Amino acid sequence: MRLRTQVLDLSRPRVMGILNCTPDSFSDGGRFAARDAAVAHAEQMLAEGAGIIDVGGESTRPGAQDVSVAEEIRRVVPVIEAIVKRFGCIVSVDTVKPEVMHAACRVGAEMINDIAALRVPGALEAAAQTGAGVCIMHMQGEPRTMQDAPHYVDVVEEVQTFLSERVAACVAAGIGRDRLCVDPGFGFGKRLVHNLRLLSALPVLGDLGVPVLVGVSRKSMLGELTGEPVGQRLAAGLAAAVMAVERGALIVRTHDVRATCDALRVVMEVSGFGSNNKP
Ligand code: 8Y7
């Protein structure tokens, strides 16, 4: 997958480590302390085998409050700049805002992870101008209300059609197919049955001809299945990640980088991704 200046090698599955820069995650001690804590967390995830660090400054949980453009830039730009300078690694910016996309890429972000699939006005143009890679994710509704009454006639067909239309919109805006990946958006306007059907039918998304990214880490679908609270969902998340990679996913977004890399190592050795490479 081509990114802004680098190329992401997807001859083997890769792990994207989640780095939250919301005040609730790295709050006490002010902005410099928050930045240093975020950089240290990135360093740890890279040591554990992450190939991408996904930096986000807006909570997408249902009911979360809106964050202004200026505040989101204040949260993510210093962190991205520091991580790129220190480690030279691939950073993606988790945002729906065109201004944040520009600001993040100016300090070295290589990829845009947009849960709104570049549907915010100006986002398609911003992403095209940066030259960054883009993850296009499916969501029904908006974060605030998406879990109120998710409804589908055929969830797999509807997600596939949406992603196919957004890929076409990206290509029309000048973002080459080789810069895109797609994501069914587990938990984004979906009930448990929808999430399970999508995971089961994940190979269908491979027909779009671009890499598939999945994020299941610690999500409520795992809690619904196991009864476990958010801190006890690692085993369920690893099972889901392994099933996704066996069904063709090439990027796994997770909080639990070390465990996910270990699990994907086993998948790789058995499923013919070759050896001697870390996920
Ligand atoms: C996803 C995501 C979140 C996901 C992609 C969470 C930002 C909720 N989930 N981005 N973001 N895919 N591409 O639980 O599934 O991590 S936020």
Coordinates of N, CA, C and O in Angstrom, one line a residue, residues 35-210:
R35 N 2.3 14.5 26.1 CA 3.0 14.2 24.9 C 4.1 13.1 25.2 O 4.2 12.1 24.5
D36 N 4.8 13.3 26.3 CA 5.9 12.3 26.6 C 5.3 11.0 26.9 O 5.9 9.9 26.5
A37 N 4.2 10.9 27.6 CA 3.6 9.6 27.9 C 3.1 8.9 26.6 O 3.3 7.7 26.4
A38 N 2.6 9.7 25.6 CA 2.1 9.2 24.4 C 3.3 8.7 23.5 O 3.2 7.6 22.9
V39 N 4.4 9.4 23.5 CA 5.6 9.0 22.8 C 6.2 7.7 23.4 O 6.5 6.8 22.7
A40 N 6.2 7.6 24.7 CA 6.6 6.4 25.4 C 5.8 5.2 25.0 O 6.2 4.1 24.8
H41 N 4.5 5.4 25.0 CA 3.5 4.3 24.6 C 3.8 3.9 23.2 O 3.8 2.7 22.9
A42 N 4.0 4.8 22.3 CA 4.3 4.5 20.9 C 5.6 3.7 20.8 O 5.6 2.7 20.1
E43 N 6.6 4.1 21.6 CA 7.9 3.4 21.6 C 7.7 1.9 22.0 O 8.2 1.0 21.4
Q44 N 6.9 1.7 23.0 CA 6.6 0.4 23.5 C 5.9 -0.5 22.4 O 6.2 -1.6 22.2
M45 N 4.9 0.1 21.8 CA 4.1 -0.6 20.8 C 5.0 -1.0 19.6 O 4.9 -2.0 19.0
L46 N 5.9 -0.1 19.2 CA 6.8 -0.3 18.1 C 7.8 -1.5 18.5 O 8.0 -2.4 17.7
A47 N 8.3 -1.5 19.7 CA 9.1 -2.6 20.2 C 8.4 -3.9 20.2 O 9.0 -5.0 20.0
E48 N 7.1 -3.8 20.4 CA 6.2 -5.1 20.5 C 5.9 -5.5 19.1 O 5.2 -6.6 19.0
G49 N 6.2 -4.8 18.1 CA 5.9 -5.2 16.7 C 4.9 -4.5 15.9 O 4.6 -4.9 14.8
A50 N 4.5 -3.3 16.4 CA 3.5 -2.5 15.6 C 4.2 -2.0 14.3 O 5.3 -1.6 14.4
G51 N 3.5 -2.0 13.2 CA 4.0 -1.5 11.9 C 3.5 -0.1 11.7 O 4.0 0.6 10.8
I52 N 2.4 0.2 12.4 CA 1.8 1.5 12.2 C 1.3 2.0 13.6 O 0.9 1.2 14.4
I53 N 1.4 3.3 13.9 CA 0.9 3.9 15.1 C -0.3 4.8 14.7 O -0.1 5.7 13.9
D54 N -1.5 4.5 15.2 CA -2.7 5.2 14.9 C -3.0 6.3 16.0 O -3.3 5.9 17.1
V55 N -2.8 7.5 15.7 CA -2.9 8.6 16.7 C -4.2 9.3 16.5 O -4.5 9.9 15.4
G56 N -5.0 9.3 17.6 CA -6.3 9.9 17.5 C -6.6 10.9 18.7 O -6.1 10.6 19.8
G57 N -7.3 12.0 18.5 CA -7.5 13.0 19.5 C -9.0 13.2 19.8 O -9.4 14.2 20.5
E58 N -9.8 12.4 19.1 CA -11.3 12.6 19.3 C -11.9 11.3 19.7 O -11.7 10.3 19.0
S59 N -12.6 11.2 20.8 CA -13.2 10.0 21.2 C -14.4 9.7 20.3 O -15.2 10.6 20.1
T60 N -14.5 8.4 19.8 CA -15.6 8.1 18.9 C -16.6 7.2 19.6 O -17.5 6.7 19.0
R61 N -16.5 7.1 20.9 CA -17.4 6.3 21.7 C -18.8 6.9 21.6 O -19.0 8.2 21.5
P62 N -19.9 6.1 21.6 CA -21.2 6.7 21.5 C -21.5 7.7 22.7 O -21.1 7.4 23.8
G63 N -22.0 8.8 22.3 CA -22.2 9.8 23.4 C -21.1 10.7 23.7 O -21.2 11.7 24.5
A64 N -19.9 10.5 23.0 CA -18.8 11.4 23.3 C -19.0 12.8 22.8 O -19.7 13.0 21.8
Q65 N -18.3 13.7 23.4 CA -18.5 15.1 23.0 C -17.7 15.5 21.8 O -16.6 14.9 21.5
D66 N -18.2 16.5 21.0 CA -17.4 17.0 19.9 C -16.2 17.7 20.4 O -16.1 18.3 21.4
V67 N -15.1 17.6 19.6 CA -13.9 18.3 19.9 C -13.6 19.3 18.7 O -13.8 19.0 17.6
S68 N -13.2 20.5 19.1 CA -13.0 21.6 18.0 C -11.7 21.2 17.2 O -10.9 20.4 17.7
V69 N -11.7 21.8 16.0 CA -10.5 21.6 15.2 C -9.2 21.9 15.9 O -8.2 21.2 15.9
A70 N -9.2 23.1 16.5 CA -8.0 23.6 17.2 C -7.6 22.7 18.3 O -6.4 22.4 18.5
E71 N -8.6 22.2 19.1 CA -8.2 21.3 20.2 C -7.7 20.0 19.7 O -6.7 19.4 20.2
E72 N -8.3 19.5 18.6 CA -7.9 18.2 18.1 C -6.4 18.3 17.6 O -5.6 17.4 17.8
I73 N -6.1 19.4 16.9 CA -4.8 19.6 16.4 C -3.8 19.7 17.6 O -2.7 19.2 17.5
R74 N -4.2 20.5 18.6 CA -3.3 20.6 19.8 C -3.0 19.2 20.4 O -1.9 19.0 20.9
R75 N -4.0 18.3 20.4 CA -3.8 17.0 21.0 C -2.9 16.1 20.1 O -2.0 15.4 20.7
V76 N -3.1 16.1 18.8 CA -2.4 15.1 18.0 C -1.1 15.5 17.3 O -0.2 14.7 17.1
V77 N -1.1 16.8 16.9 CA 0.1 17.2 16.1 C 1.4 17.1 16.8 O 2.4 16.6 16.3
P78 N 1.5 17.6 18.1 CA 2.8 17.5 18.8 C 3.2 16.0 19.0 O 4.4 15.7 18.9
V79 N 2.2 15.2 19.2 CA 2.5 13.8 19.4 C 3.0 13.1 18.1 O 4.0 12.4 18.1
I80 N 2.3 13.4 17.0 CA 2.8 12.8 15.7 C 4.2 13.3 15.3 O 5.0 12.5 14.9
E81 N 4.4 14.6 15.5 CA 5.7 15.2 15.2 C 6.8 14.5 16.0 O 7.8 14.2 15.4
A82 N 6.6 14.4 17.3 CA 7.6 13.8 18.1 C 7.8 12.3 17.8 O 9.0 11.9 17.7
I83 N 6.8 11.6 17.5 CA 6.9 10.1 17.1 C 7.7 10.0 15.8 O 8.6 9.1 15.7
V84 N 7.3 10.8 14.8 CA 7.9 10.6 13.5 C 9.4 11.0 13.6 O 10.3 10.3 13.1
K85 N 9.7 12.1 14.4 CA 11.1 12.5 14.6 C 11.9 11.5 15.3 O 13.0 11.1 14.9
R86 N 11.4 10.9 16.4 CA 12.1 10.0 17.2 C 12.3 8.6 16.5 O 13.3 8.0 16.6
F87 N 11.2 8.1 15.9 CA 11.2 6.7 15.4 C 11.1 6.5 13.9 O 11.4 5.5 13.4
G88 N 10.8 7.6 13.2 CA 10.6 7.5 11.7 C 9.7 6.4 11.3 O 9.7 5.9 10.2
C89 N 8.7 6.1 12.2 CA 7.8 5.0 11.9 C 6.6 5.5 11.1 O 6.4 6.7 10.9
I90 N 5.7 4.6 10.7 CA 4.5 5.0 10.0 C 3.5 5.4 11.0 O 3.1 4.6 11.8
V91 N 3.0 6.6 10.9 CA 1.9 7.1 11.7 C 0.7 7.4 10.9 O 0.8 8.0 9.8
S92 N -0.5 6.9 11.4 CA -1.7 7.3 10.8 C -2.4 8.2 11.7 O -2.3 8.1 13.0
V93 N -3.2 9.1 11.2 CA -4.0 10.0 12.0 C -5.5 9.6 11.9 O -6.0 9.5 10.8
D94 N -6.0 9.4 13.1 CA -7.4 9.0 13.2 C -8.2 10.3 13.4 O -8.3 10.8 14.4
T95 N -8.8 10.7 12.2 CA -9.6 11.9 12.2 C -10.6 12.0 11.1 O -10.4 11.3 10.1
V96 N -11.6 12.8 11.3 CA -12.6 13.0 10.1 C -12.4 14.4 9.6 O -13.1 14.8 8.7
K97 N -11.6 15.2 10.2 CA -11.5 16.7 9.9 C -10.4 17.0 8.9 O -9.3 16.7 9.2
P98 N -10.8 17.7 7.8 CA -9.8 18.0 6.8 C -8.6 18.8 7.3 O -7.5 18.6 7.0
E99 N -8.9 19.8 8.2 CA -7.8 20.6 8.8 C -6.8 19.8 9.6 O -5.6 20.0 9.6
V100 N -7.3 18.8 10.3 CA -6.5 17.9 11.1 C -5.6 17.0 10.2 O -4.5 16.8 10.4
M101 N -6.3 16.5 9.1 CA -5.5 15.7 8.1 C -4.3 16.5 7.6 O -3.2 16.0 7.6
H102 N -4.6 17.8 7.2 CA -3.5 18.6 6.7 C -2.4 18.8 7.7 O -1.2 18.6 7.4
A103 N -2.8 19.2 8.9 CA -1.8 19.5 10.0 C -1.0 18.2 10.4 O 0.2 18.3 10.6
A104 N -1.7 17.1 10.4 CA -1.0 15.9 10.8 C 0.0 15.5 9.7 O 1.2 15.0 10.0
C105 N -0.4 15.6 8.4 CA 0.5 15.2 7.3 C 1.7 16.1 7.2 O 2.8 15.8 6.8
R106 N 1.5 17.4 7.6 CA 2.6 18.4 7.5 C 3.7 18.0 8.5 O 4.8 18.3 8.3
V107 N 3.4 17.3 9.6 CA 4.4 16.9 10.5 C 4.8 15.5 10.4 O 5.4 14.9 11.3
G108 N 4.3 14.8 9.3 CA 4.9 13.5 9.0 C 3.9 12.3 9.0 O 4.3 11.2 8.8
A109 N 2.6 12.5 9.3 CA 1.7 11.4 9.2 C 1.7 10.9 7.8 O 1.8 11.6 6.8
E110 N 1.6 9.5 7.7 CA 1.7 8.9 6.3 C 0.3 8.4 5.9 O 0.2 8.1 4.7
M111 N -0.6 8.3 6.8 CA -1.9 7.7 6.5 C -3.0 8.4 7.3 O -2.8 8.9 8.3
I112 N -4.2 8.4 6.7 CA -5.4 8.9 7.3 C -6.4 7.8 7.6 O -6.7 7.0 6.7
N113 N -6.8 7.7 8.9 CA -7.8 6.7 9.3 C -9.1 7.4 9.6 O -9.2 8.0 10.6
D114 N -10.0 7.3 8.6 CA -11.2 8.2 8.8 C -12.4 7.3 8.9 O -12.9 6.7 8.0
I115 N -13.0 7.3 10.2 CA -14.2 6.5 10.4 C -15.4 7.0 9.7 O -16.4 6.3 9.6
A116 N -15.3 8.2 9.1 CA -16.4 8.8 8.3 C -16.2 8.6 6.8 O -16.9 9.1 6.0
A117 N -15.1 7.9 6.5 CA -14.8 7.5 5.1 C -14.7 8.8 4.1 O -15.2 8.7 3.0
L118 N -14.1 9.8 4.7 CA -13.9 11.1 3.9 C -15.2 11.7 3.4 O -15.3 12.3 2.4
R119 N -16.3 11.6 4.3 CA -17.6 12.2 3.9 C -17.8 13.6 4.4 O -18.7 14.3 4.0
V120 N -16.9 14.0 5.4 CA -17.0 15.4 5.9 C -16.6 16.3 4.7 O -15.7 16.0 4.0
P121 N -17.4 17.4 4.5 CA -17.1 18.3 3.4 C -15.6 18.7 3.4 O -15.1 19.2 4.5
G122 N -14.9 18.6 2.3 CA -13.5 19.0 2.2 C -12.5 17.9 2.5 O -11.3 18.0 2.3
A123 N -13.0 16.8 3.1 CA -12.1 15.7 3.5 C -11.5 14.9 2.3 O -10.3 14.6 2.3
L124 N -12.3 14.7 1.3 CA -11.8 14.0 0.1 C -10.7 14.8 -0.5 O -9.6 14.3 -0.9
E125 N -10.9 16.1 -0.7 CA -9.9 17.0 -1.3 C -8.6 17.1 -0.4 O -7.5 17.0 -0.9
A126 N -8.8 17.2 0.9 CA -7.7 17.3 1.8 C -6.8 16.1 1.7 O -5.6 16.1 1.6
A127 N -7.5 14.9 1.8 CA -6.7 13.6 1.8 C -6.0 13.5 0.4 O -4.8 13.1 0.4
A128 N -6.6 13.9 -0.7 CA -6.0 13.8 -2.0 C -4.8 14.7 -2.0 O -3.7 14.4 -2.5
Q129 N -4.9 16.0 -1.4 CA -3.8 16.9 -1.5 C -2.6 16.4 -0.7 O -1.5 16.7 -1.0
T130 N -2.9 15.7 0.5 CA -1.7 15.3 1.3 C -1.0 14.1 0.6 O 0.2 13.9 1.0
G131 N -1.6 13.4 -0.2 CA -1.0 12.2 -0.8 C -0.9 11.0 0.1 O -0.2 10.0 -0.2
A132 N -1.5 11.1 1.3 CA -1.5 10.1 2.3 C -2.3 8.8 1.8 O -3.2 8.9 1.0
G133 N -1.9 7.7 2.4 CA -2.8 6.5 2.4 C -4.0 6.8 3.2 O -4.0 7.6 4.1
V134 N -5.1 6.1 2.8 CA -6.4 6.3 3.5 C -7.1 5.0 3.9 O -7.1 4.1 3.0
C135 N -7.6 4.9 5.1 CA -8.5 3.8 5.5 C -9.9 4.4 5.5 O -10.2 5.3 6.2
I136 N -10.7 3.7 4.6 CA -12.1 4.1 4.5 C -12.9 3.1 5.3 O -12.9 1.9 5.0
M137 N -13.6 3.6 6.3 CA -14.4 2.7 7.2 C -15.9 2.9 7.0 O -16.4 4.0 6.9
H138 N -16.6 1.8 7.2 CA -18.1 1.9 7.1 C -18.6 2.2 8.5 O -18.2 1.6 9.5
M139 N -19.6 3.1 8.5 CA -20.3 3.4 9.8 C -21.8 3.7 9.4 O -22.0 4.4 8.4
Q140 N -22.7 3.2 10.1 CA -24.1 3.5 9.9 C -24.5 4.6 10.9 O -24.4 4.3 12.1
G141 N -24.9 5.7 10.5 CA -25.3 6.8 11.4 C -24.1 7.6 11.8 O -23.1 7.6 11.1
E142 N -24.2 8.3 13.0 CA -23.1 9.1 13.5 C -22.7 8.6 14.9 O -23.6 8.0 15.6
P143 N -21.5 8.8 15.3 CA -21.0 8.2 16.6 C -22.0 8.4 17.8 O -22.2 7.5 18.5
R144 N -22.5 9.6 17.9 CA -23.4 9.9 19.0 C -24.6 9.0 19.1 O -25.0 8.6 20.2
T145 N -25.2 8.6 18.0 CA -26.4 7.9 18.0 C -26.4 6.6 17.2 O -27.4 5.9 17.1
M146 N -25.2 6.2 16.8 CA -25.2 5.0 15.8 C -25.7 3.7 16.5 O -26.1 2.8 15.7
Q147 N -25.6 3.6 17.8 CA -26.0 2.3 18.4 C -27.5 2.3 18.8 O -27.9 1.4 19.5
D148 N -28.2 3.4 18.5 CA -29.6 3.5 19.0 C -30.5 2.5 18.3 O -31.2 1.8 19.0
A149 N -30.4 2.3 17.0 CA -31.2 1.4 16.2 C -30.6 1.0 14.9 O -31.1 1.3 13.9
P150 N -29.5 0.3 15.0 CA -28.8 -0.1 13.7 C -29.8 -1.1 13.0 O -30.4 -1.9 13.6
H151 N -29.9 -0.8 11.7 CA -30.8 -1.7 10.9 C -30.2 -2.0 9.5 O -29.7 -1.1 8.8
Y152 N -30.3 -3.2 9.1 CA -29.8 -3.6 7.8 C -30.7 -4.7 7.2 O -31.3 -5.4 8.0
V153 N -30.9 -4.7 5.9 CA -31.6 -5.8 5.3 C -30.5 -6.9 5.0 O -30.7 -8.1 5.4
D154 N -29.4 -6.5 4.5 CA -28.3 -7.4 4.2 C -27.0 -6.7 4.6 O -26.5 -5.9 3.8
V155 N -26.5 -6.9 5.8 CA -25.4 -6.0 6.3 C -24.1 -6.2 5.4 O -23.4 -5.2 5.1
V156 N -23.9 -7.4 5.0 CA -22.6 -7.6 4.2 C -22.7 -6.9 2.9 O -21.8 -6.2 2.5
E157 N -23.9 -7.0 2.2 CA -24.1 -6.4 0.9 C -24.0 -4.9 1.1 O -23.4 -4.2 0.2
E158 N -24.6 -4.4 2.1 CA -24.7 -2.9 2.3 C -23.3 -2.3 2.6 O -23.0 -1.2 2.1
V159 N -22.6 -3.0 3.5 CA -21.2 -2.5 3.8 C -20.3 -2.6 2.5 O -19.6 -1.6 2.2
Q160 N -20.4 -3.7 1.8 CA -19.6 -3.8 0.6 C -20.0 -2.7 -0.4 O -19.1 -2.1 -1.0
T161 N -21.3 -2.5 -0.6 CA -21.7 -1.4 -1.6 C -21.2 -0.1 -1.1 O -20.7 0.7 -1.9
F162 N -21.4 0.3 0.2 CA -20.9 1.5 0.7 C -19.4 1.7 0.4 O -18.9 2.7 -0.1
L163 N -18.6 0.7 0.8 CA -17.1 0.8 0.7 C -16.8 0.9 -0.8 O -15.9 1.7 -1.1
S164 N -17.4 0.2 -1.6 CA -17.2 0.3 -3.1 C -17.4 1.7 -3.6 O -16.7 2.2 -4.4
E165 N -18.5 2.3 -3.2 CA -18.9 3.7 -3.6 C -17.8 4.7 -3.1 O -17.5 5.6 -3.8
R166 N -17.4 4.5 -1.8 CA -16.4 5.4 -1.3 C -15.0 5.2 -1.9 O -14.3 6.2 -2.1
V167 N -14.7 4.0 -2.3 CA -13.4 3.8 -3.0 C -13.5 4.5 -4.4 O -12.6 5.2 -4.8
A168 N -14.7 4.4 -5.0 CA -14.8 5.1 -6.3 C -14.7 6.6 -6.1 O -14.1 7.3 -7.0
A169 N -15.3 7.1 -5.0 CA -15.3 8.6 -4.8 C -13.8 9.0 -4.5 O -13.4 10.1 -5.0
C170 N -13.1 8.2 -3.8 CA -11.6 8.5 -3.6 C -10.9 8.5 -4.9 O -10.1 9.5 -5.1
V171 N -11.1 7.5 -5.7 CA -10.4 7.5 -7.0 C -10.7 8.7 -7.8 O -9.8 9.3 -8.4
A172 N -12.0 9.0 -7.9 CA -12.4 10.2 -8.6 C -11.8 11.5 -8.1 O -11.6 12.4 -8.9
A173 N -11.5 11.5 -6.8 CA -10.9 12.7 -6.2 C -9.4 12.7 -6.4 O -8.7 13.7 -5.9
G174 N -8.9 11.7 -7.0 CA -7.4 11.7 -7.3 C -6.6 10.9 -6.3 O -5.4 10.9 -6.3
I175 N -7.3 10.1 -5.4 CA -6.5 9.2 -4.5 C -6.5 7.8 -5.2 O -7.5 7.2 -5.4
G176 N -5.3 7.4 -5.5 CA -5.1 6.2 -6.3 C -5.6 5.0 -5.4 O -5.5 5.0 -4.2
R177 N -6.1 4.0 -6.1 CA -6.5 2.7 -5.4 C -5.4 2.1 -4.6 O -5.7 1.5 -3.6
D178 N -4.2 2.3 -5.1 CA -3.0 1.7 -4.3 C -2.7 2.5 -3.0 O -1.9 2.1 -2.3
R179 N -3.5 3.6 -2.8 CA -3.3 4.3 -1.5 C -4.5 4.0 -0.5 O -4.5 4.5 0.6
L180 N -5.4 3.1 -0.9 CA -6.6 2.9 -0.1 C -6.6 1.5 0.6 O -6.1 0.5 0.1
C181 N -7.2 1.5 1.8 CA -7.7 0.2 2.4 C -9.1 0.4 2.9 O -9.5 1.6 3.1
V182 N -9.8 -0.7 3.2 CA -11.2 -0.6 3.6 C -11.4 -1.3 4.9 O -10.6 -2.2 5.2
D183 N -12.5 -1.0 5.6 CA -12.7 -1.5 7.0 C -14.2 -1.6 7.2 O -14.9 -0.6 7.0
P184 N -14.7 -2.8 7.6 CA -16.2 -2.9 7.8 C -16.7 -2.1 9.0 O -17.9 -1.9 9.2
G185 N -15.8 -1.6 9.9 CA -16.2 -0.7 11.0 C -17.0 -1.5 12.1 O -18.1 -1.2 12.4
F186 N -16.3 -2.5 12.7 CA -17.0 -3.3 13.7 C -17.4 -2.4 14.8 O -16.7 -1.5 15.3
G187 N -18.7 -2.5 15.2 CA -19.3 -1.7 16.3 C -19.8 -0.4 15.9 O -20.4 0.3 16.8
F188 N -19.6 0.1 14.7 CA -20.1 1.4 14.3 C -21.4 1.3 13.6 O -21.6 1.2 12.4
G189 N -22.5 1.4 14.4 CA -23.8 1.3 13.9 C -24.2 -0.1 13.5 O -24.7 -0.4 12.5
K190 N -23.8 -1.0 14.4 CA -24.0 -2.5 14.2 C -24.4 -3.2 15.5 O -23.7 -3.0 16.5
R191 N -25.3 -4.1 15.4 CA -25.7 -5.0 16.5 C -24.7 -6.2 16.4 O -24.0 -6.4 15.4
L192 N -24.8 -7.0 17.5 CA -23.9 -8.1 17.5 C -24.0 -9.0 16.3 O -23.0 -9.4 15.7
V193 N -25.3 -9.3 15.9 CA -25.4 -10.2 14.7 C -24.8 -9.6 13.5 O -24.2 -10.3 12.6
H194 N -24.8 -8.3 13.3 CA -24.2 -7.6 12.2 C -22.7 -7.8 12.2 O -22.1 -8.1 11.2
N195 N -22.1 -7.6 13.4 CA -20.7 -7.7 13.5 C -20.2 -9.1 13.2 O -19.2 -9.3 12.6
L196 N -21.0 -10.1 13.7 CA -20.6 -11.5 13.5 C -20.7 -11.9 12.1 O -19.9 -12.6 11.5
R197 N -21.8 -11.4 11.4 CA -22.0 -11.7 10.0 C -20.8 -11.1 9.2 O -20.3 -11.7 8.3
L198 N -20.5 -9.9 9.5 CA -19.4 -9.2 8.8 C -18.0 -9.9 9.0 O -17.3 -10.1 8.0
L199 N -17.8 -10.4 10.2 CA -16.5 -11.1 10.4 C -16.5 -12.4 9.7 O -15.5 -12.8 9.0
S200 N -17.7 -13.1 9.7 CA -17.7 -14.4 9.0 C -17.6 -14.2 7.5 O -16.9 -15.0 6.8
A201 N -18.2 -13.1 6.9 CA -18.2 -12.9 5.5 C -17.0 -12.0 5.0 O -17.1 -11.4 3.9
L202 N -16.0 -11.8 5.9 CA -15.0 -10.8 5.6 C -14.3 -11.0 4.2 O -14.0 -10.0 3.5
P203 N -14.2 -12.2 3.7 CA -13.6 -12.4 2.4 C -14.3 -11.7 1.2 O -13.7 -11.3 0.3
V204 N -15.6 -11.4 1.4 CA -16.3 -10.7 0.4 C -15.7 -9.3 0.2 O -15.7 -8.8 -0.9
L205 N -15.2 -8.7 1.3 CA -14.7 -7.3 1.2 C -13.4 -7.3 0.4 O -13.0 -6.3 -0.2
G206 N -12.7 -8.5 0.4 CA -11.5 -8.6 -0.4 C -11.7 -8.4 -1.9 O -10.8 -8.0 -2.7
D207 N -13.0 -8.6 -2.4 CA -13.3 -8.4 -3.8 C -13.2 -7.0 -4.2 O -13.1 -6.7 -5.4
L208 N -13.1 -6.0 -3.3 CA -12.9 -4.6 -3.6 C -11.5 -4.4 -4.2 O -11.3 -3.3 -4.8
G209 N -10.6 -5.3 -4.0 CA -9.3 -5.2 -4.6 C -8.4 -4.3 -3.9 O -7.3 -3.9 -4.4
V210 N -8.7 -3.9 -2.6 CA -7.8 -3.1 -1.8 C -7.6 -3.8 -0.5 O -8.5 -4.6 -0.1

